Amino acid sequence: MASAIHDGHELRPEVAERLALSAAERRREEDPFTVEWTAVAPHRILVSRSRFEVDLNRPRVKAVYLAPEDAWGLRVWKEPPTEKILRDSLREYDAFYAGVEERLRGLERRHGRFVLFDIHSYNHRRGHPAAPPEDAEKNPQVNVGTASADRARWGRLIERFVSDLSAADFLGTRLDVRENVKFFGGNFPRWVHKTFPETGCALALEFKKIFMDEWSGVPDPKQIEAIRSALAATVPGVL
């Protein structure tokens, strides 16, 4: 299974009218085009709602950004969200986790175990549009977050995945793939490992936005397809 829970951009009207951020500012912190990579898996979790409405990869108590420190220093709201907005957003959060648990229970019954590619992307030129890329040593092209995984149970699978993705062709080169350098995996993979401790392995995959201009939002279709192809090459090794 593969998920793209931060690809979404949609907002409820009552949320949109109170937000201080433009569509472009929101899109810069969302994960556009990650939905395309979920096609490598036979089962997919796709989310149309923006993380600025509710962030499904944070603990429930922090799922709605309220202050700049919750959202990369950004002023999120022109007016604070009403209690109804908060309730409705948390209702979405609860419905997501309930629905995903039902789907994963089905995979567990049919196959005995499952692997989830939890696909995200991240910015690496935060200063301004002409800023140089951040230090590559601290910003791998692919960060695999595995901190909440049971290493004794899933270690060999994780190592095989990292090895296969590192070896896959990427436009004539190889991707820099490393574990737990910049990100360790968010609430969603932690929840998977807690809810399915013996049967579920969630790999939090953070792709550096080398495949697009993170400020203009303009994609590089060749790189997007090359990443999809490289990710697809890892599937046989985790089955």
Coordinates of N, CA and C in Angstrom, one line a residue:
M1 N 0.8 -1.2 0.0 CA 0.0 0.0 0.0 C 0.9 1.2 0.0
A2 N 0.4 2.3 -0.6 CA 1.1 3.6 -0.7 C 0.2 4.7 -0.4
S3 N 0.7 5.7 0.4 CA -0.2 6.8 0.7 C 0.5 8.1 0.3
A4 N -0.4 9.1 0.1 CA 0.1 10.5 -0.2 C -0.8 11.4 0.6
I5 N -0.6 11.5 1.9 CA -1.6 12.2 2.8 C -1.4 13.7 2.8
H6 N -0.3 14.2 2.2 CA 0.0 15.7 2.2 C -0.1 16.2 0.8
D7 N -0.5 15.5 -0.2 CA -0.7 16.0 -1.6 C -1.9 16.9 -1.7
G8 N -2.9 16.7 -0.9 CA -4.1 17.5 -1.0 C -4.0 19.0 -0.9
H9 N -4.9 19.7 -1.5 CA -4.9 21.2 -1.5 C -6.2 21.8 -1.2
E10 N -7.3 21.0 -1.1 CA -8.6 21.5 -0.9 C -8.9 21.9 0.5
L11 N -9.7 22.9 0.6 CA -10.1 23.5 1.9 C -11.7 23.6 2.0
R12 N -12.2 23.4 3.2 CA -13.6 23.8 3.3 C -13.8 25.3 3.2
P13 N -14.9 25.8 2.7 CA -15.0 27.3 2.5 C -14.8 28.1 3.8
E14 N -15.3 27.6 4.9 CA -15.1 28.3 6.2 C -13.7 28.4 6.7
V15 N -12.9 27.4 6.3 CA -11.5 27.4 6.6 C -10.7 28.4 5.7
A16 N -11.0 28.3 4.4 CA -10.3 29.1 3.4 C -10.5 30.6 3.7
E17 N -11.7 31.0 4.1 CA -12.0 32.4 4.3 C -11.2 33.0 5.6
R18 N -10.8 32.1 6.5 CA -10.1 32.6 7.6 C -8.5 32.5 7.5
L19 N -8.1 31.7 6.6 CA -6.6 31.5 6.4 C -5.9 32.7 6.0
A20 N -4.7 33.0 6.5 CA -3.9 34.1 6.0 C -3.0 33.8 4.9
L21 N -2.9 32.5 4.5 CA -1.9 32.1 3.5 C -2.6 32.1 2.1
S22 N -1.8 32.4 1.1 CA -2.2 32.3 -0.2 C -2.2 30.8 -0.7
A23 N -2.8 30.5 -1.8 CA -2.8 29.2 -2.3 C -1.3 28.8 -2.6
A24 N -0.5 29.7 -3.1 CA 0.9 29.4 -3.4 C 1.7 29.1 -2.2
E25 N 1.4 29.9 -1.1 CA 2.1 29.6 0.2 C 1.8 28.3 0.8
R26 N 0.5 27.9 0.7 CA 0.1 26.6 1.2 C 0.7 25.5 0.3
R27 N 0.7 25.7 -1.0 CA 1.2 24.6 -1.9 C 2.7 24.4 -1.6
R28 N 3.4 25.4 -1.2 CA 4.9 25.2 -1.0 C 5.1 24.3 0.2
E29 N 4.2 24.2 1.1 CA 4.4 23.3 2.3 C 3.6 22.0 2.1
E30 N 2.8 21.9 1.1 CA 2.2 20.6 0.8 C 3.1 19.8 0.0
D31 N 2.7 18.6 -0.4 CA 3.5 17.6 -1.1 C 3.0 17.3 -2.5
P32 N 3.0 18.3 -3.4 CA 2.4 18.1 -4.7 C 3.2 17.0 -5.5
F33 N 2.4 16.3 -6.3 CA 2.9 15.3 -7.2 C 3.2 13.9 -6.5
T34 N 3.2 13.9 -5.2 CA 3.5 12.6 -4.5 C 2.4 11.6 -4.8
V35 N 1.2 12.1 -5.1 CA 0.1 11.1 -5.4 C 0.5 10.2 -6.6
E36 N 1.3 10.8 -7.5 CA 1.7 10.0 -8.7 C 2.5 8.8 -8.4
W37 N 3.3 8.9 -7.3 CA 4.2 7.8 -6.9 C 3.4 6.7 -6.2
T38 N 2.2 7.0 -5.7 CA 1.5 5.9 -5.1 C 1.0 4.8 -6.1
A39 N 1.1 5.1 -7.4 CA 0.7 4.2 -8.4 C 1.6 2.9 -8.4
V40 N 2.7 2.9 -7.7 CA 3.6 1.7 -7.6 C 2.9 0.6 -6.8
A41 N 1.9 0.9 -6.0 CA 1.3 -0.1 -5.1 C -0.1 -0.4 -5.6
P42 N -0.6 -1.6 -5.3 CA -1.9 -2.0 -5.7 C -3.0 -1.4 -4.9
H43 N -2.7 -0.9 -3.7 CA -3.6 -0.3 -2.8 C -3.1 1.1 -2.5
R44 N -4.0 2.1 -2.5 CA -3.5 3.5 -2.3 C -4.4 4.2 -1.3
I45 N -3.8 5.2 -0.6 CA -4.5 6.1 0.3 C -4.2 7.5 -0.2
L46 N -5.2 8.1 -0.7 CA -5.1 9.5 -1.3 C -6.0 10.4 -0.5
V47 N -5.4 11.6 -0.2 CA -6.1 12.6 0.6 C -6.2 13.9 -0.2
S48 N -7.4 14.4 -0.4 CA -7.6 15.6 -1.1 C -7.5 16.9 -0.3
R49 N -7.7 16.8 1.1 CA -7.7 17.9 2.0 C -6.3 18.4 2.2
S50 N -6.2 19.7 2.3 CA -4.9 20.3 2.6 C -4.4 20.1 4.1
R51 N -3.1 19.9 4.3 CA -2.6 19.8 5.6 C -2.9 21.1 6.5
F52 N -3.2 22.2 5.8 CA -3.6 23.4 6.5 C -5.0 23.4 7.0
E53 N -5.8 22.4 6.6 CA -7.1 22.2 7.2 C -6.9 21.2 8.4
V54 N -6.3 20.1 8.1 CA -6.0 19.1 9.2 C -4.7 18.3 8.8
D55 N -3.8 18.2 9.6 CA -2.5 17.5 9.3 C -2.7 16.1 9.9
L56 N -2.8 15.1 9.0 CA -3.0 13.7 9.4 C -1.7 13.0 9.8
N57 N -0.6 13.7 9.7 CA 0.7 13.1 10.1 C 1.2 13.7 11.4
R58 N 0.3 14.4 12.1 CA 0.6 14.9 13.4 C -0.3 14.2 14.5
P59 N 0.1 14.2 15.7 CA -0.8 13.8 16.8 C -2.0 14.6 16.8
R60 N -3.1 14.0 17.2 CA -4.4 14.6 17.1 C -4.4 16.0 17.8
V61 N -3.8 16.1 18.9 CA -3.8 17.4 19.6 C -3.0 18.5 18.9
K62 N -2.2 18.1 17.9 CA -1.5 19.1 17.1 C -1.9 19.1 15.6
A63 N -3.0 18.5 15.3 CA -3.4 18.2 13.9 C -3.9 19.5 13.2
V64 N -4.3 20.5 13.9 CA -4.7 21.8 13.4 C -3.7 22.8 13.8
Y65 N -3.0 23.4 12.8 CA -2.0 24.4 13.1 C -2.7 25.6 13.6
L66 N -2.2 26.1 14.8 CA -2.8 27.2 15.4 C -1.8 28.4 15.5
A67 N -0.6 28.2 15.7 CA 0.5 29.2 15.9 C 1.6 29.0 14.8
P68 N 2.3 30.1 14.6 CA 3.4 30.0 13.6 C 4.4 28.9 13.9
E69 N 4.6 28.6 15.2 CA 5.6 27.5 15.5 C 5.1 26.1 15.1
D70 N 3.8 26.1 14.8 CA 3.2 24.8 14.3 C 3.4 24.6 12.8
A71 N 3.8 25.7 12.1 CA 3.8 25.7 10.7 C 4.9 26.5 10.1
W72 N 6.1 26.1 10.4 CA 7.3 26.6 9.7 C 7.4 28.2 9.9
G73 N 6.9 28.7 11.0 CA 6.9 30.1 11.2 C 5.9 30.9 10.5
L74 N 5.0 30.3 9.8 CA 4.0 31.0 9.0 C 2.8 31.5 9.8
R75 N 2.3 32.6 9.5 CA 1.1 33.1 10.2 C -0.1 32.4 9.4
V76 N -0.7 31.5 10.0 CA -1.7 30.7 9.3 C -3.1 31.3 9.2
W77 N -3.5 32.0 10.3 CA -4.9 32.4 10.4 C -5.0 34.0 10.4
K78 N -5.9 34.5 9.6 CA -6.3 35.9 9.7 C -7.2 36.1 11.0
E79 N -8.1 35.1 11.2 CA -8.9 35.1 12.4 C -8.8 33.6 13.0
P80 N -8.7 33.5 14.3 CA -8.6 32.1 14.8 C -9.7 31.3 14.4
P81 N -9.5 30.0 14.2 CA -10.6 29.1 13.8 C -11.6 29.0 14.9
T82 N -12.9 28.9 14.5 CA -14.0 28.7 15.5 C -13.9 27.3 16.1
E83 N -14.7 27.1 17.2 CA -14.8 25.8 17.8 C -15.4 24.8 16.8
K84 N -16.3 25.3 16.0 CA -16.9 24.4 15.0 C -15.9 23.9 13.9
I85 N -15.1 24.9 13.5 CA -14.0 24.5 12.5 C -13.1 23.5 13.1
L86 N -12.7 23.7 14.3 CA -11.8 22.7 15.0 C -12.5 21.4 15.1
R87 N -13.7 21.3 15.5 CA -14.4 20.1 15.7 C -14.5 19.3 14.3
D88 N -14.9 20.1 13.3 CA -15.1 19.5 12.0 C -13.7 18.9 11.4
S89 N -12.7 19.7 11.7 CA -11.4 19.2 11.2 C -10.9 18.0 11.9
L90 N -11.2 17.9 13.2 CA -10.8 16.7 14.0 C -11.7 15.6 13.7
R91 N -12.9 15.9 13.2 CA -13.8 14.8 12.8 C -13.2 14.1 11.5
E92 N -12.7 15.0 10.6 CA -12.0 14.4 9.4 C -10.8 13.6 9.8
Y93 N -10.0 14.0 10.8 CA -8.9 13.3 11.3 C -9.3 11.9 11.8
D94 N -10.3 11.9 12.7 CA -10.8 10.6 13.2 C -11.3 9.7 12.1
A95 N -12.1 10.3 11.2 CA -12.6 9.4 10.1 C -11.5 8.8 9.3
F96 N -10.4 9.6 9.0 CA -9.3 9.1 8.3 C -8.7 7.9 9.0
Y97 N -8.4 8.0 10.2 CA -7.7 6.9 10.9 C -8.7 5.7 11.1
A98 N -9.9 5.9 11.3 CA -10.9 4.8 11.4 C -11.0 4.1 10.0
G99 N -11.0 4.9 8.9 CA -11.1 4.3 7.6 C -9.9 3.5 7.2
V100 N -8.7 4.1 7.5 CA -7.5 3.4 7.2 C -7.3 2.1 8.0
E101 N -7.7 2.2 9.3 CA -7.6 0.9 10.1 C -8.4 -0.2 9.5
E102 N -9.6 0.2 9.0 CA -10.5 -0.8 8.4 C -9.8 -1.4 7.2
R103 N -9.3 -0.6 6.3 CA -8.6 -1.1 5.1 C -7.4 -1.9 5.5
L104 N -6.6 -1.5 6.4 CA -5.4 -2.3 6.8 C -5.7 -3.6 7.4
R105 N -6.8 -3.6 8.2 CA -7.3 -4.9 8.8 C -7.6 -5.9 7.7
G106 N -8.2 -5.3 6.6 CA -8.5 -6.2 5.5 C -7.3 -6.8 4.8
L107 N -6.3 -5.9 4.6 CA -5.0 -6.5 4.1 C -4.4 -7.5 5.0
E108 N -4.5 -7.2 6.3 CA -3.9 -8.1 7.3 C -4.6 -9.5 7.2
R109 N -5.9 -9.5 7.1 CA -6.6 -10.7 7.0 C -6.3 -11.5 5.7
R110 N -6.2 -10.8 4.6 CA -6.0 -11.4 3.3 C -4.5 -11.9 3.1
H111 N -3.6 -11.1 3.6 CA -2.2 -11.4 3.3 C -1.3 -11.7 4.5
G112 N -1.8 -11.5 5.7 CA -1.0 -11.8 6.9 C -0.1 -10.7 7.4
R113 N 0.3 -9.8 6.4 CA 1.1 -8.7 6.8 C 1.0 -7.7 5.6
F114 N 1.6 -6.5 5.8 CA 1.5 -5.5 4.8 C 2.7 -4.5 5.0
V115 N 3.1 -3.8 3.9 CA 4.1 -2.8 3.9 C 3.4 -1.5 3.3
L116 N 3.6 -0.4 4.0 CA 3.0 0.9 3.6 C 4.2 1.8 3.2
F117 N 4.1 2.4 2.0 CA 5.0 3.5 1.6 C 4.3 4.8 1.9
D118 N 4.7 5.4 3.0 CA 4.1 6.7 3.4 C 4.9 7.8 2.7
I119 N 4.4 8.3 1.6 CA 5.2 9.2 0.7 C 5.0 10.7 0.9
H120 N 6.1 11.4 1.1 CA 6.1 12.8 1.3 C 7.2 13.5 0.5
S121 N 7.3 14.8 0.6 CA 8.4 15.5 0.0 C 8.7 16.7 0.9
Y122 N 9.9 17.2 0.7 CA 10.4 18.3 1.6 C 11.2 19.4 0.8
N123 N 11.1 20.6 1.3 CA 11.8 21.7 0.8 C 13.2 21.8 1.2
H124 N 14.1 22.3 0.3 CA 15.5 22.4 0.6 C 16.1 23.7 0.2
R125 N 15.3 24.7 -0.2 CA 15.7 26.0 -0.5 C 14.8 27.0 0.2
R126 N 14.7 27.0 1.5 CA 13.7 27.7 2.2 C 13.9 29.2 2.2
G127 N 15.1 29.7 2.1 CA 15.4 31.1 2.3 C 14.7 32.0 1.4
H128 N 14.7 31.7 0.1 CA 14.1 32.6 -0.9 C 14.2 31.8 -2.3
P129 N 13.5 32.3 -3.3 CA 13.5 31.5 -4.6 C 14.9 31.3 -5.2
A130 N 15.8 32.2 -4.9 CA 17.2 32.0 -5.5 C 18.2 31.4 -4.5
A131 N 17.7 31.0 -3.4 CA 18.6 30.4 -2.4 C 19.2 29.2 -2.9
P132 N 20.5 29.0 -2.5 CA 21.2 27.7 -2.9 C 20.6 26.6 -2.1
P133 N 20.7 25.3 -2.6 CA 20.2 24.2 -1.9 C 20.9 24.0 -0.5
E134 N 20.1 23.5 0.4 CA 20.7 23.3 1.7 C 21.7 22.1 1.7
D135 N 22.6 22.0 2.7 CA 23.7 21.1 2.7 C 23.2 19.6 2.4
A136 N 23.7 19.1 1.3 CA 23.3 17.7 0.9 C 23.6 16.7 1.9
E137 N 24.6 16.9 2.7 CA 25.0 15.9 3.7 C 23.9 15.7 4.8
K138 N 23.1 16.8 5.0 CA 22.0 16.8 6.0 C 20.7 16.7 5.3
N139 N 20.7 16.7 4.0 CA 19.4 16.7 3.2 C 19.5 15.6 2.1
P140 N 19.4 14.4 2.4 CA 19.4 13.3 1.4 C 18.3 13.5 0.4
Q141 N 18.5 13.0 -0.8 CA 17.5 13.0 -1.9 C 16.3 12.2 -1.4
V142 N 16.5 11.2 -0.7 CA 15.4 10.4 -0.1 C 15.8 10.1 1.3
N143 N 14.9 10.6 2.2 CA 15.1 10.3 3.6 C 14.0 9.2 4.0
V144 N 14.5 8.1 4.5 CA 13.6 7.0 4.9 C 13.5 7.0 6.4
G145 N 12.3 7.4 6.9 CA 12.1 7.5 8.3 C 11.6 6.1 8.9
T146 N 12.3 5.6 9.8 CA 12.0 4.2 10.3 C 12.1 4.2 11.8
A147 N 12.1 5.3 12.5 CA 12.4 5.3 13.9 C 11.4 4.5 14.8
S148 N 10.1 4.5 14.3 CA 9.1 3.8 15.1 C 9.0 2.3 14.7
A149 N 9.7 1.8 13.7 CA 9.6 0.5 13.3 C 10.4 -0.5 14.2
D150 N 9.8 -1.7 14.4 CA 10.5 -2.7 15.2 C 11.7 -3.3 14.3
R151 N 12.9 -2.9 14.7 CA 14.0 -3.3 13.9 C 14.2 -4.8 13.9
A152 N 14.0 -5.4 15.0 CA 14.2 -6.9 15.0 C 13.2 -7.6 14.0
R153 N 12.0 -7.1 13.9 CA 11.1 -7.7 13.0 C 11.2 -7.2 11.5
W154 N 11.5 -6.0 11.3 CA 11.5 -5.4 10.0 C 12.8 -4.9 9.5
G155 N 13.9 -5.2 10.2 CA 15.2 -4.6 9.8 C 15.7 -5.1 8.4
R156 N 15.5 -6.4 8.2 CA 16.0 -6.9 6.9 C 15.2 -6.3 5.7
L157 N 13.9 -6.2 5.9 CA 13.1 -5.6 4.9 C 13.5 -4.1 4.6
I158 N 13.7 -3.4 5.7 CA 14.1 -2.0 5.6 C 15.4 -1.8 4.8
E159 N 16.4 -2.7 5.2 CA 17.7 -2.6 4.6 C 17.6 -3.0 3.1
R160 N 16.7 -4.0 2.8 CA 16.6 -4.3 1.4 C 15.9 -3.2 0.6
F161 N 15.0 -2.5 1.2 CA 14.3 -1.4 0.5 C 15.4 -0.3 0.2
V162 N 16.1 0.1 1.2 CA 17.1 1.2 1.1 C 18.2 0.8 0.0
S163 N 18.6 -0.5 0.0 CA 19.6 -0.9 -0.9 C 19.0 -0.9 -2.4
D164 N 17.8 -1.4 -2.5 CA 17.2 -1.4 -3.9 C 16.9 0.0 -4.4
L165 N 16.4 0.9 -3.6 CA 16.2 2.3 -4.0 C 17.5 3.0 -4.4
S166 N 18.5 2.7 -3.6 CA 19.8 3.3 -3.8 C 20.4 2.8 -5.1
A167 N 20.1 1.6 -5.5 CA 20.7 0.9 -6.7 C 19.9 1.2 -8.0
A168 N 18.7 1.7 -7.8 CA 17.8 1.9 -9.0 C 18.3 3.0 -9.9
D169 N 18.1 2.9 -11.2 CA 18.5 4.0 -12.1 C 17.7 5.2 -11.9
F170 N 18.4 6.4 -11.8 CA 17.7 7.7 -11.7 C 18.3 8.6 -12.8
L171 N 17.8 8.5 -14.0 CA 18.2 9.4 -15.1 C 19.8 9.2 -15.3
G172 N 20.2 8.0 -15.2 CA 21.6 7.7 -15.4 C 22.5 7.8 -14.2
T173 N 21.9 8.2 -13.0 CA 22.7 8.3 -11.8 C 22.0 7.4 -10.7
R174 N 22.4 7.6 -9.5 CA 21.7 6.9 -8.4 C 21.3 7.9 -7.3
L175 N 20.2 7.6 -6.7 CA 19.6 8.5 -5.7 C 20.4 8.3 -4.4
D176 N 20.5 9.4 -3.6 CA 21.1 9.4 -2.3 C 20.0 9.1 -1.3
V177 N 20.0 7.8 -0.8 CA 19.0 7.3 0.0 C 19.6 7.0 1.4
R178 N 19.0 7.6 2.5 CA 19.6 7.4 3.8 C 18.4 7.4 4.8
E179 N 18.7 6.7 5.9 CA 17.7 6.5 7.0 C 17.8 7.6 8.0
N180 N 16.7 8.2 8.5 CA 16.6 9.0 9.7 C 17.7 10.1 9.8
V181 N 17.9 10.8 8.7 CA 18.9 11.9 8.7 C 18.1 13.2 9.0
K182 N 17.1 13.5 8.3 CA 16.4 14.8 8.5 C 15.0 14.5 9.1
F183 N 14.4 13.4 8.8 CA 13.1 13.0 9.3 C 13.1 11.6 9.9
F184 N 12.2 11.3 10.8 CA 12.2 10.0 11.5 C 10.9 9.3 11.3
G185 N 10.0 9.9 10.6 CA 8.6 9.3 10.5 C 7.7 10.0 11.4
G186 N 6.5 10.4 10.9 CA 5.5 11.2 11.7 C 4.5 10.3 12.4
N187 N 3.4 10.9 12.7 CA 2.4 10.2 13.5 C 1.8 9.0 12.8
F188 N 1.6 9.2 11.5 CA 0.9 8.1 10.7 C 1.7 6.8 10.8
P189 N 3.0 6.8 10.4 CA 3.7 5.5 10.6 C 3.8 5.0 12.0
R190 N 3.9 6.0 13.0 CA 3.9 5.5 14.4 C 2.6 4.8 14.7
W191 N 1.5 5.4 14.3 CA 0.2 4.8 14.5 C 0.1 3.4 13.9
V192 N 0.6 3.3 12.7 CA 0.6 1.9 12.0 C 1.4 0.9 12.8
H193 N 2.6 1.3 13.3 CA 3.4 0.3 14.1 C 2.8 0.0 15.4
K194 N 2.1 1.0 16.0 CA 1.4 0.7 17.3 C 0.1 -0.1 17.1
T195 N -0.6 0.1 16.0 CA -1.9 -0.6 15.8 C -1.7 -1.9 15.2
F196 N -0.6 -2.1 14.4 CA -0.3 -3.4 13.8 C 1.1 -3.8 14.1
P197 N 1.4 -4.1 15.4 CA 2.8 -4.2 15.8 C 3.5 -5.5 15.2
E198 N 2.7 -6.5 14.8 CA 3.4 -7.7 14.3 C 3.2 -7.9 12.8
T199 N 2.3 -7.0 12.2 CA 1.9 -7.3 10.8 C 2.1 -6.1 9.9
G200 N 2.4 -4.9 10.4 CA 2.5 -3.7 9.5 C 3.8 -3.0 9.6
C201 N 4.4 -2.8 8.5 CA 5.7 -2.0 8.4 C 5.4 -0.7 7.6
A202 N 5.6 0.4 8.1 CA 5.4 1.7 7.4 C 6.7 2.4 7.2
L203 N 7.1 2.7 6.0 CA 8.3 3.4 5.6 C 7.9 4.8 5.3
A204 N 8.4 5.8 6.1 CA 8.1 7.2 5.8 C 9.1 7.7 4.8
L205 N 8.7 8.0 3.6 CA 9.6 8.3 2.5 C 9.5 9.8 2.2
E206 N 10.5 10.5 2.5 CA 10.6 12.0 2.2 C 11.5 12.2 1.0
F207 N 10.9 12.7 -0.1 CA 11.7 13.0 -1.3 C 12.0 14.5 -1.3
K208 N 13.3 14.8 -1.4 CA 13.7 16.2 -1.5 C 13.1 16.7 -2.8
K209 N 12.7 18.0 -2.8 CA 12.0 18.5 -4.0 C 12.9 18.9 -5.1
I210 N 13.8 17.9 -5.5 CA 14.6 18.1 -6.7 C 13.8 18.0 -8.0
F211 N 12.6 17.4 -7.9 CA 11.8 17.1 -9.0 C 10.8 18.3 -9.4
M212 N 11.0 19.4 -8.7 CA 10.2 20.6 -9.0 C 10.9 21.8 -8.4
D213 N 10.4 23.0 -8.8 CA 10.8 24.3 -8.2 C 9.9 24.5 -7.0
E214 N 10.4 24.4 -5.8 CA 9.5 24.5 -4.6 C 8.9 25.8 -4.4
W215 N 9.4 26.9 -5.1 CA 8.8 28.2 -4.9 C 7.7 28.5 -6.0
S216 N 8.0 28.1 -7.2 CA 7.0 28.4 -8.3 C 6.0 27.2 -8.4
G217 N 6.4 26.1 -7.9 CA 5.5 24.9 -8.1 C 5.6 24.2 -9.4
V218 N 6.5 24.6 -10.3 CA 6.7 24.0 -11.6 C 7.4 22.7 -11.5
P219 N 6.8 21.6 -12.0 CA 7.4 20.3 -11.9 C 8.4 20.0 -13.0
D220 N 9.2 19.0 -12.8 CA 10.0 18.4 -13.8 C 9.5 17.0 -14.1
P221 N 8.7 16.8 -15.1 CA 8.0 15.6 -15.4 C 9.0 14.4 -15.5
K222 N 10.2 14.6 -16.1 CA 11.1 13.5 -16.3 C 11.6 13.0 -14.9
Q223 N 11.9 13.9 -14.0 CA 12.3 13.5 -12.7 C 11.2 12.8 -11.9
I224 N 10.0 13.3 -12.0 CA 8.9 12.7 -11.4 C 8.7 11.3 -11.8
E225 N 8.8 11.1 -13.2 CA 8.7 9.7 -13.7 C 9.8 8.8 -13.3
A226 N 11.0 9.4 -13.3 CA 12.2 8.6 -12.9 C 12.1 8.2 -11.4
I227 N 11.6 9.0 -10.5 CA 11.4 8.7 -9.1 C 10.4 7.6 -9.0
R228 N 9.3 7.7 -9.8 CA 8.3 6.6 -9.8 C 8.9 5.3 -10.2
S229 N 9.7 5.3 -11.3 CA 10.3 4.1 -11.8 C 11.2 3.5 -10.7
A230 N 12.0 4.3 -10.1 CA 13.0 3.9 -9.1 C 12.2 3.3 -7.9
L231 N 11.1 3.9 -7.5 CA 10.3 3.4 -6.4 C 9.7 2.1 -6.7
A232 N 9.2 2.0 -8.0 CA 8.6 0.7 -8.4 C 9.6 -0.4 -8.4
A233 N 10.9 -0.1 -8.6 CA 11.9 -1.2 -8.6 C 12.1 -1.8 -7.2
T234 N 11.6 -1.1 -6.1 CA 11.8 -1.6 -4.8 C 10.7 -2.6 -4.4
V235 N 9.6 -2.6 -5.1 CA 8.4 -3.3 -4.7 C 8.7 -4.8 -4.6
P236 N 9.3 -5.5 -5.5 CA 9.5 -6.9 -5.4 C 10.3 -7.3 -4.1
G237 N 11.2 -6.5 -3.7 CA 12.0 -6.8 -2.5 C 11.3 -6.7 -1.2
V238 N 10.1 -6.0 -1.1 CA 9.4 -5.9 0.1 C 8.2 -6.8 0.2
L239 N 7.9 -7.5 -0.9 CA 6.8 -8.4 -0.9 C 7.0 -9.7 -0.1

